[in-house]
């Protein structure tokens, strides 16, 4: 990776393992250092052929022609050494936008995320499906940021370490399922895991976006204690409480209206955000959730010098193919080129 276009190399082809080119003289060293193989004894009586009476120049030329397998083998060895040294084509310089922001997304996969109190594209959807739809679009807009993904339930897992590969982060988010990390909710452990992977990074802005619909019911670290550790590490936490406040359900006694978010611990989520200098958001429906992520888009990035790099295209398959082709020709034609074949 280059710091500026002025640092671009002049050549467009380079060998990643260039030191393997030193293996090219190996056949000559073997021939020079090992004793020659004893030749078979020829018959005492030798029948004359026309080649024996050919002019000296013609005989010498035919002798060179008889050595074509040796030259073809040398060509195959040269191509094989070139392929092993991993030749690469360097493309045109590309500027990589970098904002200097590390952002971790922590998503609750506990059993309560299965409650269907959201609407997505006009259809009833559970909380996790709504989170995937809105958060996935948020991840795709994070150009220049490094994104990581934590999935938590009873336990917290680092699904994706910090990376510029937003497509992979989004794909793993879409593949997550309810109950994958257990049925309970370990908010404190999720925060602690984010602190562990963000505190040593040399950037000015470290952000955790935590999405949950309940209270801390599992884990070895309390959420507020984990928030204190996050504040010490310079990690800012934005908490999102997800879930509708009213939902109609049918029962034996007719339709009833309940609060599906009665277990949401807003007090703790507000305390986590305040302790770290972040904010708490309440998402009661898909529209509110989308607005929250739009607000998170406005987080001020830390400007850094642009980074330039040149994309690389592997070329090893061409010399490798040439080596295999030459070897195939030798295998097929060499028996015919031998005397008596």
XYZ file of C-alpha atoms in Angstrom:
341
model
C 0.000 0.000 0.000
C 1.351 3.403 -0.984
C 1.070 6.675 0.916
C 0.984 8.857 -2.187
C 0.965 8.488 -5.977
C 4.605 9.632 -6.076
C 5.609 6.394 -4.374
C 4.325 4.253 -7.226
C 6.858 1.766 -8.593
C 7.966 2.290 -12.182
C 7.453 -1.350 -13.208
C 4.025 -2.843 -13.746
C 5.062 -6.473 -13.135
C 6.715 -7.653 -9.940
C 7.543 -10.980 -8.324
C 6.195 -11.396 -4.806
C 8.575 -14.273 -4.045
C 11.428 -12.956 -6.195
C 14.051 -14.893 -4.193
C 12.779 -18.129 -5.763
C 14.334 -16.984 -9.055
C 17.657 -18.046 -7.532
C 16.569 -21.664 -8.050
C 16.876 -21.368 -11.849
C 20.576 -22.516 -12.048
C 19.798 -25.671 -9.998
C 19.771 -28.101 -13.003
C 23.165 -26.798 -14.179
C 24.625 -27.202 -10.693
C 23.316 -30.754 -10.485
C 24.817 -31.578 -13.881
C 28.126 -29.990 -12.927
C 28.468 -31.506 -9.435
C 27.191 -35.041 -10.029
C 29.235 -37.645 -11.914
C 28.013 -38.605 -15.407
C 25.985 -41.760 -15.867
C 27.966 -44.596 -17.430
C 26.960 -45.121 -21.039
C 25.854 -48.435 -22.357
C 28.501 -50.341 -24.238
C 27.906 -50.180 -27.948
C 28.287 -53.071 -30.361
C 31.766 -53.604 -31.740
C 30.462 -53.769 -35.286
C 28.659 -50.619 -36.318
C 26.709 -50.377 -39.518
C 27.399 -47.224 -41.552
C 24.647 -44.723 -42.162
C 24.364 -41.793 -44.491
C 24.672 -39.381 -41.540
C 28.233 -40.569 -41.009
C 29.182 -39.365 -44.440
C 27.327 -36.042 -44.251
C 29.352 -32.806 -44.390
C 30.552 -31.487 -41.012
C 28.186 -28.486 -40.948
C 25.138 -30.592 -41.705
C 26.049 -33.207 -39.094
C 26.540 -30.520 -36.460
C 23.162 -28.966 -37.263
C 21.433 -32.311 -36.935
C 23.154 -32.827 -33.607
C 21.619 -29.578 -32.349
C 18.240 -30.700 -33.611
C 18.560 -33.935 -31.695
C 18.944 -31.849 -28.512
C 15.503 -30.219 -28.742
C 14.149 -32.192 -25.724
C 16.901 -30.649 -23.605
C 15.967 -27.124 -24.693
C 12.265 -27.818 -24.158
C 12.983 -29.169 -20.668
C 14.986 -26.023 -19.911
C 12.056 -23.903 -21.107
C 9.661 -25.862 -18.868
C 11.962 -25.424 -15.855
C 12.292 -21.674 -16.511
C 8.504 -21.278 -16.730
C 8.065 -23.305 -13.546
C 10.508 -21.087 -11.632
C 8.737 -17.973 -12.909
C 5.368 -19.359 -11.775
C 6.736 -20.240 -8.313
C 8.017 -16.676 -7.844
C 4.393 -15.417 -8.135
C 4.476 -12.754 -10.847
C 1.840 -10.043 -10.417
C 0.531 -7.276 -12.612
C 0.195 -3.927 -10.820
C -2.890 -1.987 -11.867
C -3.407 1.746 -11.925
C -3.234 3.542 -8.535
C -6.530 3.674 -6.633
C -7.313 6.117 -3.831
C -8.814 4.497 -0.726
C -10.954 6.858 1.347
C -10.093 6.503 5.033
C -11.985 8.340 7.770
C -9.974 6.974 10.668
C -13.046 5.522 12.392
C -13.369 2.024 13.830
C -16.988 0.981 14.268
C -18.258 -2.207 15.887
C -21.863 -3.338 15.488
C -23.279 -5.555 18.263
C -26.603 -7.268 17.505
C -28.801 -9.116 20.007
C -29.765 -12.659 18.900
C -31.672 -13.654 22.033
C -35.050 -15.383 21.818
C -37.046 -12.183 22.280
C -35.767 -10.849 18.935
C -38.246 -13.288 17.351
C -41.228 -11.137 18.380
C -43.031 -9.967 15.228
C -43.869 -6.354 16.088
C -42.293 -4.671 13.031
C -43.408 -4.230 9.451
C -40.938 -4.577 6.604
C -42.002 -3.853 3.009
C -45.623 -3.981 4.079
C -45.291 -7.383 5.765
C -45.048 -8.377 9.404
C -41.428 -9.068 10.406
C -39.603 -9.951 13.582
C -37.136 -7.644 15.263
C -34.047 -9.354 13.901
C -35.288 -9.167 10.304
C -35.914 -5.434 10.678
C -32.490 -4.950 12.240
C -30.813 -6.846 9.394
C -32.549 -4.754 6.742
C -31.726 -1.379 8.267
C -28.308 -2.182 9.755
C -27.222 -3.899 6.542
C -27.811 -0.713 4.580
C -25.972 1.238 7.306
C -22.948 -1.072 6.979
C -22.843 -0.675 3.194
C -22.635 3.111 3.593
C -19.588 2.932 5.868
C -17.062 3.586 3.102
C -13.672 4.392 4.614
C -14.535 2.963 8.044
C -13.395 -0.348 9.441
C -16.425 -2.376 10.524
C -16.643 -5.280 12.941
C -19.602 -7.446 13.945
C -20.436 -8.910 17.363
C -23.371 -11.272 17.837
C -24.549 -11.892 21.381
C -27.163 -13.812 23.311
C -26.194 -15.803 26.379
C -22.621 -15.459 25.087
C -20.940 -12.832 22.937
C -18.984 -13.773 19.825
C -16.788 -11.773 17.473
C -18.316 -12.723 14.147
C -16.164 -10.373 12.062
C -13.010 -8.524 13.168
C -12.467 -4.953 12.058
C -12.246 -4.852 8.285
C -12.831 -2.624 5.264
C -14.734 -5.509 3.639
C -18.281 -4.279 4.169
C -19.747 -6.950 1.897
C -18.513 -9.756 4.141
C -19.748 -8.016 7.292
C -23.174 -7.529 5.741
C -23.313 -11.138 4.528
C -22.479 -12.543 7.968
C -25.074 -10.259 9.528
C -27.704 -11.565 7.100
C -26.748 -15.172 7.899
C -27.210 -14.718 11.662
C -30.200 -16.475 13.232
C -32.054 -16.122 16.510
C -30.684 -18.344 19.254
C -27.299 -18.759 17.576
C -25.579 -17.344 20.679
C -28.151 -18.564 23.207
C -31.598 -17.443 24.325
C -30.560 -14.985 27.043
C -28.932 -11.547 26.780
C -25.359 -10.739 27.826
C -25.094 -7.020 27.136
C -22.093 -6.520 29.422
C -20.108 -9.291 27.740
C -20.826 -7.825 24.298
C -19.487 -4.435 25.425
C -16.448 -6.065 27.023
C -15.675 -7.943 23.809
C -15.901 -4.713 21.816
C -13.533 -2.972 24.257
C -11.052 -5.821 23.894
C -10.902 -5.485 20.114
C -11.055 -1.688 19.881
C -8.931 -0.307 22.700
C -5.520 -0.984 21.134
C -6.309 0.512 17.732
C -4.445 3.685 16.878
C -7.434 5.787 15.791
C -9.161 8.755 17.329
C -12.755 7.561 16.988
C -13.925 4.198 18.314
C -17.655 3.550 18.179
C -19.895 0.698 19.286
C -23.493 0.543 18.076
C -25.389 -1.888 20.308
C -28.858 -3.118 19.337
C -30.954 -5.012 21.890
C -34.581 -5.501 22.884
C -34.235 -6.620 26.489
C -32.275 -6.474 29.715
C -28.990 -8.014 30.765
C -29.877 -11.548 31.919
C -26.562 -13.369 31.426
C -22.840 -12.838 31.250
C -20.025 -12.305 33.716
C -19.765 -8.486 33.460
C -22.504 -6.023 34.312
C -23.388 -3.570 31.515
C -22.560 -0.423 33.533
C -19.210 -1.805 34.641
C -18.412 -2.693 31.041
C -19.452 0.824 30.035
C -16.962 2.231 32.547
C -14.190 0.153 30.952
C -15.308 1.380 27.528
C -15.149 5.008 28.656
C -11.616 4.480 29.976
C -10.597 2.983 26.613
C -12.093 5.926 24.703
C -14.935 3.863 23.229
C -18.177 5.705 22.533
C -21.330 3.571 22.706
C -24.603 4.288 20.945
C -27.369 2.062 22.288
C -30.586 1.262 20.434
C -33.601 -0.174 22.248
C -35.687 -2.021 19.669
C -39.323 -3.139 19.945
C -42.844 -1.752 19.658
C -44.653 -0.394 22.703
C -48.031 -1.773 21.688
C -49.002 -4.993 19.944
C -52.323 -6.667 19.288
C -52.586 -10.384 20.014
C -55.501 -12.770 19.747
C -56.402 -14.964 22.719
C -59.289 -17.032 24.061
C -60.735 -13.848 25.502
C -60.555 -11.924 22.252
C -58.048 -9.415 20.922
C -55.803 -7.821 23.510
C -53.184 -5.100 23.364
C -49.909 -5.756 25.150
C -46.553 -4.058 25.480
C -44.019 -6.415 23.843
C -41.143 -4.243 25.085
C -41.918 -4.486 28.777
C -38.598 -6.259 29.385
C -36.542 -3.544 27.705
C -34.159 -2.015 30.280
C -34.026 1.540 28.973
C -32.470 2.859 32.170
C -29.384 0.687 31.738
C -29.089 1.498 28.031
C -29.267 5.220 28.791
C -26.634 4.807 31.505
C -24.306 2.980 29.090
C -24.610 5.743 26.501
C -24.095 8.550 29.030
C -21.048 6.894 30.609
C -19.288 6.735 27.251
C -20.394 10.018 25.698
C -22.800 8.349 23.285
C -26.559 8.490 22.889
C -29.537 6.239 23.463
C -32.148 5.759 20.741
C -35.572 4.143 20.880
C -36.737 2.274 17.781
C -40.423 1.383 17.976
C -40.840 0.682 14.270
C -38.866 0.364 11.063
C -39.091 4.075 10.236
C -37.620 5.072 13.596
C -34.876 2.498 13.233
C -33.975 3.867 9.794
C -33.874 7.433 11.157
C -31.548 6.331 13.950
C -29.062 4.863 11.517
C -29.289 8.020 9.423
C -28.295 10.016 12.511
C -25.384 7.680 13.100
C -24.231 8.481 9.551
C -23.592 12.019 10.756
C -20.875 10.995 13.202
C -17.906 13.222 12.471
C -15.027 11.195 11.063
C -11.409 12.068 11.819
C -9.747 13.269 8.643
C -6.609 11.421 7.595
C -4.314 11.570 4.632
C -5.690 9.530 1.731
C -4.152 6.138 1.133
C -3.302 4.907 -2.349
C -2.742 1.351 -3.472
C -2.311 -0.523 -6.729
C -4.528 -3.572 -7.295
C -2.631 -6.770 -8.070
C -3.552 -9.447 -10.586
C -1.869 -12.837 -10.302
C -0.051 -14.011 -13.449
C 1.435 -17.304 -12.239
C -1.075 -19.388 -14.201
C 0.499 -18.386 -17.546
C 4.061 -19.637 -16.923
C 2.627 -22.611 -15.023
C 0.486 -23.511 -18.022
C 3.497 -23.162 -20.336
C 5.540 -25.470 -18.076
C 2.791 -28.108 -18.023
C 2.402 -27.910 -21.811
C 6.142 -28.315 -22.365
C 6.231 -31.270 -19.952
C 3.325 -32.909 -21.778
C 5.123 -32.551 -25.110
C 8.231 -34.134 -23.608
C 6.277 -37.064 -22.168
C 4.589 -37.769 -25.501
C 7.462 -37.112 -27.925
C 10.566 -38.135 -25.995
C 10.157 -41.936 -26.415
C 9.911 -41.441 -30.182
C 13.043 -39.291 -30.241
C 15.175 -42.017 -28.625
C 17.197 -44.394 -30.807
C 15.295 -47.577 -31.487
C 11.890 -45.996 -30.747
